[in-house]
Tab-separated table of N, CA and C in Angstrom:
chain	number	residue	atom	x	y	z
A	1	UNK	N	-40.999	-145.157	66.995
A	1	UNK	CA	-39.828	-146.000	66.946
A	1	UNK	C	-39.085	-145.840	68.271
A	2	UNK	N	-38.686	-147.255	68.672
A	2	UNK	CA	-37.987	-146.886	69.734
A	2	UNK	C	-36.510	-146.489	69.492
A	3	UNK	N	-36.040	-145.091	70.450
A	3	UNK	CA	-34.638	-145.150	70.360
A	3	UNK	C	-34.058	-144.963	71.583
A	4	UNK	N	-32.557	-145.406	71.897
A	4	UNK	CA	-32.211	-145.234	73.034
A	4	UNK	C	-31.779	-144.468	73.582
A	5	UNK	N	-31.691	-143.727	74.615
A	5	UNK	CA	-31.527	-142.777	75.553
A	5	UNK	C	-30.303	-142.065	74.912
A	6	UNK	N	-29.257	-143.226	75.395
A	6	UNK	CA	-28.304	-142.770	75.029
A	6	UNK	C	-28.026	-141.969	73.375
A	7	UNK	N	-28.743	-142.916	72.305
A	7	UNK	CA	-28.496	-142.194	71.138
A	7	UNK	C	-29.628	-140.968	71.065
A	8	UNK	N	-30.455	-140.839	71.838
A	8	UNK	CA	-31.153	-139.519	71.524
A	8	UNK	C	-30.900	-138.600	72.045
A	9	UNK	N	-30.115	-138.403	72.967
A	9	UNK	CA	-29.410	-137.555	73.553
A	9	UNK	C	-27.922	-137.043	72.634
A	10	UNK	N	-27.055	-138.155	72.385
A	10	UNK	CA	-26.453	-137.743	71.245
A	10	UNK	C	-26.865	-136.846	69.929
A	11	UNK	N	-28.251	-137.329	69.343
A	11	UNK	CA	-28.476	-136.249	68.482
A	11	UNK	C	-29.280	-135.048	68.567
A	12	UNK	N	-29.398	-135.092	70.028
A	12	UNK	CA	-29.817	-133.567	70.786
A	12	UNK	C	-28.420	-133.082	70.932
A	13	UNK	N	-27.713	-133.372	71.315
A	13	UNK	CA	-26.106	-132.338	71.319
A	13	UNK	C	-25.368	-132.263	70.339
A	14	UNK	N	-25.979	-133.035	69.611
A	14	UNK	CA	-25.530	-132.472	67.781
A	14	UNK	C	-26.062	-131.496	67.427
A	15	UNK	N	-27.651	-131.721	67.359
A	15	UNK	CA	-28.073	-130.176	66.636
A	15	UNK	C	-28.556	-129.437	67.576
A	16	UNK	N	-27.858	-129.380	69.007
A	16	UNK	CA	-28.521	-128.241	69.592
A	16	UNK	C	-26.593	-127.181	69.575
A	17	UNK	N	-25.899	-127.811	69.012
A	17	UNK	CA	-24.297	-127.485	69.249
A	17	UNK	C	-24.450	-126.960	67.339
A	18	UNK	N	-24.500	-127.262	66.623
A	18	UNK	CA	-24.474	-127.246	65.298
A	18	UNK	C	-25.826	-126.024	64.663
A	19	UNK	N	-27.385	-126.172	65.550
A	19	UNK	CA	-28.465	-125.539	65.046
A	19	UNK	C	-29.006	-126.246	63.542
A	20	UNK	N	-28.450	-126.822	62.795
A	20	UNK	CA	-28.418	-127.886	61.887
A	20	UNK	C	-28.253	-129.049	61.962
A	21	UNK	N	-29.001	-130.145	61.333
A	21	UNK	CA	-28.881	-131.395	61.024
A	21	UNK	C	-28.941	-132.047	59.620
A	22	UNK	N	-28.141	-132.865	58.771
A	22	UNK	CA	-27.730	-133.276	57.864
A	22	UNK	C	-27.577	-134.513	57.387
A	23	UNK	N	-28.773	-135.181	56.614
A	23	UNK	CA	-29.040	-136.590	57.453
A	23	UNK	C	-29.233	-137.036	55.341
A	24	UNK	N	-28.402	-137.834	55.032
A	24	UNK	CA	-28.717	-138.620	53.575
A	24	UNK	C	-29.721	-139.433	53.858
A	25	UNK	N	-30.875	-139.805	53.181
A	25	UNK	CA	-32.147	-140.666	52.621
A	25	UNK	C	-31.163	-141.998	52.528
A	26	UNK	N	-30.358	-142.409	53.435
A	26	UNK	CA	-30.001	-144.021	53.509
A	26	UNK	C	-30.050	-144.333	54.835
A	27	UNK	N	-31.321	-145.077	55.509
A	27	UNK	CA	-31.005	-145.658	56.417
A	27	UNK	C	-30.078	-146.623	56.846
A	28	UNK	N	-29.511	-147.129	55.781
A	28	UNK	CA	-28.761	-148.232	56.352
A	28	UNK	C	-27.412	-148.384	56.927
A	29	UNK	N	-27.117	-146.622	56.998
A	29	UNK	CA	-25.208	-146.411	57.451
A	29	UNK	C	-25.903	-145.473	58.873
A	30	UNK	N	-24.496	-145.445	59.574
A	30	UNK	CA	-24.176	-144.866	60.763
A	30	UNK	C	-24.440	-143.382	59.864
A	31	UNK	N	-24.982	-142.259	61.394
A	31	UNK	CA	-24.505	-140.931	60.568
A	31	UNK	C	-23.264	-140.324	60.825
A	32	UNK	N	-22.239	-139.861	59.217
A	32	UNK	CA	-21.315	-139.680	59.793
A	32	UNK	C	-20.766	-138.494	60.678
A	33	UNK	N	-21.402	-137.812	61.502
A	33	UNK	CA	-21.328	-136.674	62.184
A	33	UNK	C	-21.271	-136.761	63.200
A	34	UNK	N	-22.401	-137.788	64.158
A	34	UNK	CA	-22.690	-137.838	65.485
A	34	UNK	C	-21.864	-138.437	66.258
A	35	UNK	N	-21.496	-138.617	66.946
A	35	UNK	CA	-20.955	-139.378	68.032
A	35	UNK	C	-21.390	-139.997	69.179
A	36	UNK	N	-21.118	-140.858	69.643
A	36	UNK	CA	-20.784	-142.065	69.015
A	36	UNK	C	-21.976	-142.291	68.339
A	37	UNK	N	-21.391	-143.463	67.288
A	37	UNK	CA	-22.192	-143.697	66.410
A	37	UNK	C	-23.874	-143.832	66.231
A	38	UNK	N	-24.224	-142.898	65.641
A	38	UNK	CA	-25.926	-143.432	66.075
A	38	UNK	C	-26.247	-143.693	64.291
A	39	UNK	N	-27.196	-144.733	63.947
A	39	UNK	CA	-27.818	-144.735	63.241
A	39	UNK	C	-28.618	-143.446	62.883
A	40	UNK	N	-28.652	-143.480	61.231
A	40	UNK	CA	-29.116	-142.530	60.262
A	40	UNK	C	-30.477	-142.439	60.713
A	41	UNK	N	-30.835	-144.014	60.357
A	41	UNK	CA	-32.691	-143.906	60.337
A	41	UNK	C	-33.223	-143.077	61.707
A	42	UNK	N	-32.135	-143.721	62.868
A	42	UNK	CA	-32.561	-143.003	64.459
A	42	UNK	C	-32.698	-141.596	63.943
A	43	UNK	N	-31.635	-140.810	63.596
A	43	UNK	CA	-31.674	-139.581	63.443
A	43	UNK	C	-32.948	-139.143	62.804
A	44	UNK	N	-32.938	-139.510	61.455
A	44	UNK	CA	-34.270	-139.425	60.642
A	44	UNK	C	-35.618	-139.259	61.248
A	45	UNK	N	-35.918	-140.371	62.171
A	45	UNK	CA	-36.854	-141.004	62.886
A	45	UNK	C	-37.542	-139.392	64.178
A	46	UNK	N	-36.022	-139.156	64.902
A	46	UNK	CA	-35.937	-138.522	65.886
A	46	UNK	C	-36.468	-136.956	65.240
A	47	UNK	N	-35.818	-136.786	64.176
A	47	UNK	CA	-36.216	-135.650	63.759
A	47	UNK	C	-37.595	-135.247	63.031
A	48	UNK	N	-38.140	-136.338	62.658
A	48	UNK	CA	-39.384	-136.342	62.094
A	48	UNK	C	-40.371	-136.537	62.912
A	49	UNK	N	-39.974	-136.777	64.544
A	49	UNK	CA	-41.110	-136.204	65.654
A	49	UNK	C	-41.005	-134.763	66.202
A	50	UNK	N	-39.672	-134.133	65.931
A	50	UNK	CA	-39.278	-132.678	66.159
A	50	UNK	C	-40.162	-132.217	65.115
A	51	UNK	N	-39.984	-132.345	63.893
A	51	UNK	CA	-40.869	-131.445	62.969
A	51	UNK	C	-42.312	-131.497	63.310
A	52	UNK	N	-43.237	-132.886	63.783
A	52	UNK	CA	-44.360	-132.703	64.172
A	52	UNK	C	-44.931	-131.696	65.405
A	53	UNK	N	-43.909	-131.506	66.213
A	53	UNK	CA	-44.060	-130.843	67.356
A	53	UNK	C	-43.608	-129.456	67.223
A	54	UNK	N	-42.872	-129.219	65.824
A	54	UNK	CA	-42.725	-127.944	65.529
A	54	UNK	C	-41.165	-127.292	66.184
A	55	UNK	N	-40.353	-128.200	66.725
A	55	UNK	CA	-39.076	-127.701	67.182
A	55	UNK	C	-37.961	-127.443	65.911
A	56	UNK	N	-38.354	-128.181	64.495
A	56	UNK	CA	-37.345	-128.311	63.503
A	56	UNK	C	-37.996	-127.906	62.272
A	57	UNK	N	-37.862	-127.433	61.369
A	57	UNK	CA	-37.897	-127.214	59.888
A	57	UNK	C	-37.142	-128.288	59.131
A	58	UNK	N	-38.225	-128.432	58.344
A	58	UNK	CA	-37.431	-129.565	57.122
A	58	UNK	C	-37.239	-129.233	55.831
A	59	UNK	N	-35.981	-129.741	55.313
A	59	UNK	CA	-35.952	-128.888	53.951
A	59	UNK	C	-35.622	-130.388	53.390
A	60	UNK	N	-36.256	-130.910	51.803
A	60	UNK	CA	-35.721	-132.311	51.425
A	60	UNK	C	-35.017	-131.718	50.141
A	61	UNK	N	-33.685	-132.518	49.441
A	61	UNK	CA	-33.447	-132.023	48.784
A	61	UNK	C	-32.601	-132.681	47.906
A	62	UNK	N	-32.088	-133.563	46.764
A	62	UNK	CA	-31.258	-134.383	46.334
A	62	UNK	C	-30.881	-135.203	47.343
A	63	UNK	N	-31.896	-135.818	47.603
A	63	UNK	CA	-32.001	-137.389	48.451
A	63	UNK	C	-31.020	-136.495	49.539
A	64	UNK	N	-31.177	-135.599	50.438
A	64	UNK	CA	-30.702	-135.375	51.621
A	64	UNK	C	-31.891	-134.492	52.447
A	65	UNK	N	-32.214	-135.062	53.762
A	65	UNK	CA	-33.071	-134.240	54.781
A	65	UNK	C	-31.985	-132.722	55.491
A	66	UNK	N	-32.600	-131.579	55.277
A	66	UNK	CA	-31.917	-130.593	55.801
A	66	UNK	C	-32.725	-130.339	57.353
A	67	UNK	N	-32.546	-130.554	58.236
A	67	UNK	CA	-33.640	-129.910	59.685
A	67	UNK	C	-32.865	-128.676	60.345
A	68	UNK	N	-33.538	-127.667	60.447
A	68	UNK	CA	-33.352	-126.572	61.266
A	68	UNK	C	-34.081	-126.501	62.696
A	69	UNK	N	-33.326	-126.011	63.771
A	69	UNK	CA	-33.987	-125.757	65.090
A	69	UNK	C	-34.544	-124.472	64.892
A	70	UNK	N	-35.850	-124.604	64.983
A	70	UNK	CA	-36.806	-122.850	65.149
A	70	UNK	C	-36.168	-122.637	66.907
A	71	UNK	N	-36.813	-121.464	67.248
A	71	UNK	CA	-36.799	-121.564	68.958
A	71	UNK	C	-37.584	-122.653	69.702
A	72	UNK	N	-38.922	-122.803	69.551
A	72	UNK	CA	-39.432	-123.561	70.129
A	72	UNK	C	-38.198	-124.958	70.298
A	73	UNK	N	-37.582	-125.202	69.669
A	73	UNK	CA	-36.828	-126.125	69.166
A	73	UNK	C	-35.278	-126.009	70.254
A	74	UNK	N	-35.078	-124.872	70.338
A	74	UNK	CA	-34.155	-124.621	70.922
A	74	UNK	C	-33.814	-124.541	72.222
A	75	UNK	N	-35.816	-123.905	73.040
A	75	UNK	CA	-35.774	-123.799	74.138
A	75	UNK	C	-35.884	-125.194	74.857
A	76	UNK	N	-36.585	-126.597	74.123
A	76	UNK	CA	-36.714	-127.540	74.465
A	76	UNK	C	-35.700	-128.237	74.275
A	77	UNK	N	-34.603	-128.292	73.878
A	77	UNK	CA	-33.513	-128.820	73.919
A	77	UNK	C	-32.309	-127.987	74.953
A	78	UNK	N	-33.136	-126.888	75.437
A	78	UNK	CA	-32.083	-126.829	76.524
A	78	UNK	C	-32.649	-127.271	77.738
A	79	UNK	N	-34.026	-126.966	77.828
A	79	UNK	CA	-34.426	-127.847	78.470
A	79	UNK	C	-34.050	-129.513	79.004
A	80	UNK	N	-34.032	-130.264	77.637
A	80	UNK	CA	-33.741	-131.618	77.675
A	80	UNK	C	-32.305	-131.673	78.304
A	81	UNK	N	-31.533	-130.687	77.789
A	81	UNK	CA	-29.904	-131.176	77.756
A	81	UNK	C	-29.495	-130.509	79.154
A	82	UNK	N	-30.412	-129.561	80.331
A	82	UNK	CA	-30.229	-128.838	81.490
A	82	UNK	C	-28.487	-127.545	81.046
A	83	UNK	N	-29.327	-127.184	79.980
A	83	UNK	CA	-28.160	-125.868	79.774
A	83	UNK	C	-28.901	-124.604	80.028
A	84	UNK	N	-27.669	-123.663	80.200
A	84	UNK	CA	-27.912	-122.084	80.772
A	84	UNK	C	-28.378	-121.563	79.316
A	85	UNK	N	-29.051	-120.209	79.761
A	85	UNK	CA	-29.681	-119.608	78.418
A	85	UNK	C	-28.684	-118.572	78.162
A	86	UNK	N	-27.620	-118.261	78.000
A	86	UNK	CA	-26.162	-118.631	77.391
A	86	UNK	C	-25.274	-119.350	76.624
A	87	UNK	N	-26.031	-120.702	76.336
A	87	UNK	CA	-25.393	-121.250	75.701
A	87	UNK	C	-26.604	-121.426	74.431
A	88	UNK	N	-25.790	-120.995	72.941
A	88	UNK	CA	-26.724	-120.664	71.464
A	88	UNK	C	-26.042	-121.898	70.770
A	89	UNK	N	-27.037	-121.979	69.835
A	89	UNK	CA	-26.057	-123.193	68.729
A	89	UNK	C	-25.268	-122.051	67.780
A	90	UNK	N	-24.455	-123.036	67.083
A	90	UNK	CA	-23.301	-122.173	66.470
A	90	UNK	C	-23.958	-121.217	65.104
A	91	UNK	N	-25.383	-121.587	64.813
A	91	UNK	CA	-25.825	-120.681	63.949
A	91	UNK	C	-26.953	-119.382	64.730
A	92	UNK	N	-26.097	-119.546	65.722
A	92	UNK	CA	-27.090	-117.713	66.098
A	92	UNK	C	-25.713	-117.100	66.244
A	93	UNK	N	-24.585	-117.807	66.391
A	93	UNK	CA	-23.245	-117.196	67.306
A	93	UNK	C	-23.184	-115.868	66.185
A	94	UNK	N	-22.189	-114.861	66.266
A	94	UNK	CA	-21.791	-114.294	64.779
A	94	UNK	C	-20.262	-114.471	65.016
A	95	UNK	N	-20.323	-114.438	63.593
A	95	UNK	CA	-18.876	-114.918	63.498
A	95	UNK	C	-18.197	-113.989	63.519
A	96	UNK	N	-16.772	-114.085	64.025
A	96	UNK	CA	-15.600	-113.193	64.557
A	96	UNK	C	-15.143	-112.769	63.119
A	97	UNK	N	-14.839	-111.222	62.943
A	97	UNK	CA	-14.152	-110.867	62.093
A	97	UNK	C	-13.050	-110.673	61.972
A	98	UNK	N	-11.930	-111.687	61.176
A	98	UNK	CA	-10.568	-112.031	61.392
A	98	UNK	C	-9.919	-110.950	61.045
A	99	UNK	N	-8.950	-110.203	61.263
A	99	UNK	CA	-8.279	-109.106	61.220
A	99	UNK	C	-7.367	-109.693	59.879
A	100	UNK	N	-7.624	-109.113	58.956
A	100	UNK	CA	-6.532	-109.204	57.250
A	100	UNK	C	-4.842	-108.851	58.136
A	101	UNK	N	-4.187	-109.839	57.103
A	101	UNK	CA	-2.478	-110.303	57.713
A	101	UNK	C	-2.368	-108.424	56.282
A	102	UNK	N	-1.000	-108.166	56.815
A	102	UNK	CA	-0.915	-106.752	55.993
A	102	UNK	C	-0.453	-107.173	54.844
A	103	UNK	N	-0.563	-105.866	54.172
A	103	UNK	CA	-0.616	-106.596	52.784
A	103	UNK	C	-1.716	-107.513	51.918
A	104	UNK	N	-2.887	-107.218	52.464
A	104	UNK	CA	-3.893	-108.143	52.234
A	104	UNK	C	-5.208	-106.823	52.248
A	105	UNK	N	-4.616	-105.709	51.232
A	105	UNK	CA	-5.512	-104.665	50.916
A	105	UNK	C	-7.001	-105.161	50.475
A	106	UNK	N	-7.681	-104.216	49.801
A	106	UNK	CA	-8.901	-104.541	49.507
A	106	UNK	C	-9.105	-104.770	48.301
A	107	UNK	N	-8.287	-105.697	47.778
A	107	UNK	CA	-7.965	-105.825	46.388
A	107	UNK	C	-8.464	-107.523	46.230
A	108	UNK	N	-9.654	-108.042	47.091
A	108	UNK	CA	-10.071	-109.209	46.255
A	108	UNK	C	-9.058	-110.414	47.392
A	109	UNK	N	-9.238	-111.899	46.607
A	109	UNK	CA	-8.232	-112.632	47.493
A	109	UNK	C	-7.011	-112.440	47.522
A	110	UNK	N	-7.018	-112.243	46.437
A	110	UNK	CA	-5.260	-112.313	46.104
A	110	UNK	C	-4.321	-111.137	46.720
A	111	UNK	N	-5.477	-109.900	46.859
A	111	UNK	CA	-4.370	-109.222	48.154
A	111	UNK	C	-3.781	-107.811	47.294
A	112	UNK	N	-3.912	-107.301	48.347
A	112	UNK	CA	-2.634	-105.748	47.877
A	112	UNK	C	-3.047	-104.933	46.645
A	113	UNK	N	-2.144	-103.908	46.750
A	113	UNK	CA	-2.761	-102.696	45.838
A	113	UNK	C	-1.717	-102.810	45.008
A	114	UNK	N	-2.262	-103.094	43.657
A	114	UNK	CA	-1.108	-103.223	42.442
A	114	UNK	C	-0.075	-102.361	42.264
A	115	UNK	N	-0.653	-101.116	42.644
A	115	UNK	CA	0.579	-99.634	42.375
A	115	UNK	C	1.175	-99.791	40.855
A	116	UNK	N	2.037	-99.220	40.911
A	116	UNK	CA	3.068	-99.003	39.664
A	116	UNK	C	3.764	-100.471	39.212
A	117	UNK	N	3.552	-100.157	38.401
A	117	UNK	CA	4.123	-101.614	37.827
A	117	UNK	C	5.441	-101.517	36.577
A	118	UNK	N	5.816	-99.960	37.462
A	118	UNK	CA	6.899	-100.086	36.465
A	118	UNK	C	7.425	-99.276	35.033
A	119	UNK	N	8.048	-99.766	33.896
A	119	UNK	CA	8.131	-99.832	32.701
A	119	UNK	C	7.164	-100.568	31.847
A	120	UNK	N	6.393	-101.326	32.793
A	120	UNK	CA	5.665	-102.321	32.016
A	120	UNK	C	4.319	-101.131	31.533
A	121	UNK	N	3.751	-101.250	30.277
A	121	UNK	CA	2.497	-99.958	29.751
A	121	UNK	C	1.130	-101.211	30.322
A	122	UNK	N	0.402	-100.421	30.968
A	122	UNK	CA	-0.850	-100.657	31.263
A	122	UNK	C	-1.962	-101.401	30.098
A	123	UNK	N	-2.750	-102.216	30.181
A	123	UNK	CA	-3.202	-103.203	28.826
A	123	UNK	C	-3.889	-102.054	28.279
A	124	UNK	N	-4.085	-101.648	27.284
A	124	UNK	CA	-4.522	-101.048	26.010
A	124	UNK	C	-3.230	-99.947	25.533
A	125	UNK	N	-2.526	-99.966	26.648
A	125	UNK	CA	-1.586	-98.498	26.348
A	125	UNK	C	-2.298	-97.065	26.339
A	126	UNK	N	-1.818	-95.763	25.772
A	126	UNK	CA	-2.272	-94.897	25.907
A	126	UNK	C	-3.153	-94.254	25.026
A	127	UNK	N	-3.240	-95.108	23.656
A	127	UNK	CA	-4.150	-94.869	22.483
A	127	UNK	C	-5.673	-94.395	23.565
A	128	UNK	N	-6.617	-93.693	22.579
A	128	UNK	CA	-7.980	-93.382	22.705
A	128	UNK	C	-8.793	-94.406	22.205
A	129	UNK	N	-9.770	-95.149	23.206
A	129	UNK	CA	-10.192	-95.922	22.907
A	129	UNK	C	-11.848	-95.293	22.329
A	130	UNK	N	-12.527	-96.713	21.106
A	130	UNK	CA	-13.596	-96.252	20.530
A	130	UNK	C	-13.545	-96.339	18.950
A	131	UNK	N	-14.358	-96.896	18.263
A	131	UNK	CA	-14.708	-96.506	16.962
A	131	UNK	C	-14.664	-95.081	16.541
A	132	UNK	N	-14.039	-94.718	14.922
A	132	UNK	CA	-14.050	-93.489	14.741
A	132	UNK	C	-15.177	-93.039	14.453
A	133	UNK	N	-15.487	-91.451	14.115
A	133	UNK	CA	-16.577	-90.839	14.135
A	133	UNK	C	-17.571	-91.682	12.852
A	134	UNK	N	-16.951	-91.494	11.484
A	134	UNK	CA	-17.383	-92.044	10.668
A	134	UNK	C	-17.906	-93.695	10.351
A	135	UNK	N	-17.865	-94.308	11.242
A	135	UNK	CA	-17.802	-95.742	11.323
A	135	UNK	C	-19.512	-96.028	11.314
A	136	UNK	N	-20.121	-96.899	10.267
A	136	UNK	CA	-21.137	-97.368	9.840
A	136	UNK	C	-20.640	-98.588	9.621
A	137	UNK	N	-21.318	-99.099	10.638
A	137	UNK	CA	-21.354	-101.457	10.548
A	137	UNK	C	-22.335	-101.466	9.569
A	138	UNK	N	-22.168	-102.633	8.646
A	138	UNK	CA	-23.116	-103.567	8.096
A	138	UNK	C	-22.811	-104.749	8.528
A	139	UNK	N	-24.288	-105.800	8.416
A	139	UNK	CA	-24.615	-106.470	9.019
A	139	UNK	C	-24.981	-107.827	7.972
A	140	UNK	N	-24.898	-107.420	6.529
A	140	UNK	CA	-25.329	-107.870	5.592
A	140	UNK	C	-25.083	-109.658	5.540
A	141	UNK	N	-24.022	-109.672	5.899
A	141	UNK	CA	-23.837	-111.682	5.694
A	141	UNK	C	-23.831	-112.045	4.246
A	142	UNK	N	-24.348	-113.449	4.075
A	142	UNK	CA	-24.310	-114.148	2.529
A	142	UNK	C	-25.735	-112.973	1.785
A	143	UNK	N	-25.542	-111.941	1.258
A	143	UNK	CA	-26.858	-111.641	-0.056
A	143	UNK	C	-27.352	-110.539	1.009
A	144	UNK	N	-27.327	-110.305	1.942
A	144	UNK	CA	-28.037	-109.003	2.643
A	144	UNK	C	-29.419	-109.359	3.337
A	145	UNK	N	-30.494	-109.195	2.733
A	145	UNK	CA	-31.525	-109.196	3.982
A	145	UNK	C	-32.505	-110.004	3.002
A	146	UNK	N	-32.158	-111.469	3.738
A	146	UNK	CA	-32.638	-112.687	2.874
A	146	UNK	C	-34.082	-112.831	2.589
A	147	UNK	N	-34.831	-111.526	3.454
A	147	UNK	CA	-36.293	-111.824	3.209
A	147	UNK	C	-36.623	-110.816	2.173
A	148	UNK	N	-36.541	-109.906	1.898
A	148	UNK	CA	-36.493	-108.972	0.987
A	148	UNK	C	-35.532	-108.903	-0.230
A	149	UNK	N	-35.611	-110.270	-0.481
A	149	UNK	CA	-34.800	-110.090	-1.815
A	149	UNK	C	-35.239	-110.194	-3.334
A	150	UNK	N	-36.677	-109.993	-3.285
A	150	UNK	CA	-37.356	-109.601	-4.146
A	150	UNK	C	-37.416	-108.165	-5.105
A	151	UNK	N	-37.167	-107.267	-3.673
A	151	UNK	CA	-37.315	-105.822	-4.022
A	151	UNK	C	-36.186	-105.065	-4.798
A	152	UNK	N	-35.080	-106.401	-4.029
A	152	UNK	CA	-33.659	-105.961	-4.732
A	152	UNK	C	-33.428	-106.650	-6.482
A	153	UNK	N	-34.078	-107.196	-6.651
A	153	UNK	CA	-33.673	-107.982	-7.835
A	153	UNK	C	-33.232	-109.617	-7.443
A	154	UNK	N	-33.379	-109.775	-6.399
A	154	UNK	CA	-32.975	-111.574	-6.154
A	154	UNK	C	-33.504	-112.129	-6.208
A	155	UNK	N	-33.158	-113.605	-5.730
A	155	UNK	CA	-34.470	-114.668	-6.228
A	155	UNK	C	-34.821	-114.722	-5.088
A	156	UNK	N	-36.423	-115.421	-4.809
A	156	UNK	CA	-37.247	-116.143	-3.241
A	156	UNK	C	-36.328	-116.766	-2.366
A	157	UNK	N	-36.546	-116.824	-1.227
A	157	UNK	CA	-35.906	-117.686	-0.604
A	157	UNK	C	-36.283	-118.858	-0.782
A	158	UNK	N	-35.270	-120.160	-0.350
A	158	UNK	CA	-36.069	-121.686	-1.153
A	158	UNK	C	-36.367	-121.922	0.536
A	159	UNK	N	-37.201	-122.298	0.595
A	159	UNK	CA	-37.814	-123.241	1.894
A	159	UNK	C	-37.449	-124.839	1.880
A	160	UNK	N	-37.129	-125.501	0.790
A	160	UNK	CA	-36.745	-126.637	0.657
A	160	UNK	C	-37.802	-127.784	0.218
A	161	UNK	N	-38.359	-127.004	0.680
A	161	UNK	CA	-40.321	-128.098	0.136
A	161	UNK	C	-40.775	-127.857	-1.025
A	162	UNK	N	-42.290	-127.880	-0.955
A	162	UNK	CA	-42.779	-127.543	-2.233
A	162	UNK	C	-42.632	-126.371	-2.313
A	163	UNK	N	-42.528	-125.722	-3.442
A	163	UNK	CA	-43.187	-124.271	-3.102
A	163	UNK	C	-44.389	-124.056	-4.872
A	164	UNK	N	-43.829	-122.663	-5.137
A	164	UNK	CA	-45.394	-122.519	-5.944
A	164	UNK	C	-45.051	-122.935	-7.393
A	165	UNK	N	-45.838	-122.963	-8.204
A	165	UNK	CA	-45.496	-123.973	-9.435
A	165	UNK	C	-45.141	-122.656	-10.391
A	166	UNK	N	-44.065	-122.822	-11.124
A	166	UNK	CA	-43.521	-122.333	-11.944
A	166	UNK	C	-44.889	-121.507	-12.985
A	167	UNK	N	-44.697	-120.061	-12.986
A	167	UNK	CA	-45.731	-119.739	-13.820
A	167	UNK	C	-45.233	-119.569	-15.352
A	168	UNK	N	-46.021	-119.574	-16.407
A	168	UNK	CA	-46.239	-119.735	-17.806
A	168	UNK	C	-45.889	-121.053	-18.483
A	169	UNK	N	-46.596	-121.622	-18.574
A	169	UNK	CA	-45.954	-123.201	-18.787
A	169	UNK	C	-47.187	-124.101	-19.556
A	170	UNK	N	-47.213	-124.926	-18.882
A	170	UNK	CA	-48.037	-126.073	-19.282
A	170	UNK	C	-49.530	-125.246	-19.020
């Protein structure tokens, strides 16, 4: 497919700036990421000669193309774009670890160390928690243990169908 200079160069400084590309299964809209506007299908198109040549990984996934730059991928796009080998896409960078505002202990999002809270009693209070020593559960329900209720003196269970014909009779 032909595409033009200008837009293939655009979506070389997308995903060589990003390391990702993010492209919906609709050719028929602009993509909304690139600048200036390049067609979806271009993108699509462009990237599905990267994957043959092995510069991109493809992931498909609820009607969306995911492409990753491997290196091979990376070194040829700096190539293309005449950048220093200094400049990484934003998924090799690592990300800066923001210094917590105070008061922003290690207590989760919401922040800070609860401490004392007071007069207010802590949820259960000071009782001992636990079943007492003597404590035996039953489990019994409607009649106890519905399959064995023969042994006890009960009647069969009914299955609802046929079952066996009444003995002493006819």
């Amino acid at each position: 497919m032909i595409i033009t200079k200008k837009d293939r160069v655009a979506i070389c400084k997308y995903l060589f700036e990003e390391g990702v590309l993010v492209a919906k299964k609709d050719y028929t809209i602009n993509h909304p990421k690139i600048e200036p506007a390049v067609k979806n299908l271009h993108a699509c198109k462009l990237m599905q000669s990267f994957k043959s040549k092995g510069y991109v990984n493809e992931t498909f996934s609820w009607q969306y193309y995911y492409y990753y730059l491997t290196d091979e991928g990376i070194q040829f796009l700096r190539d293309f774009l005449h950048l220093g080998e200094e400049v990484v896409p934003n998924t090799l960078k690592k990300p800066r670890t923001a210094s917590r505002a105070p008061g922003m202990g290690g207590r989760g999002k919401f922040g800070g160390d609860r401490g004392d809270r007071g007069d207010r009693p802590r949820f259960g209070g000071d009782k001992k928690g636990g079943a007492p020593s003597d404590f035996k559960p039953s489990f019994g329900g409607r009649g106890g243990d519905r399959w064995n209720r023969d042994k006890e003196g009960g009647s069969r269970p009914r299955f609802g169908g046929r079952g066996a014909a009444p003995s002493g009779g006819q």
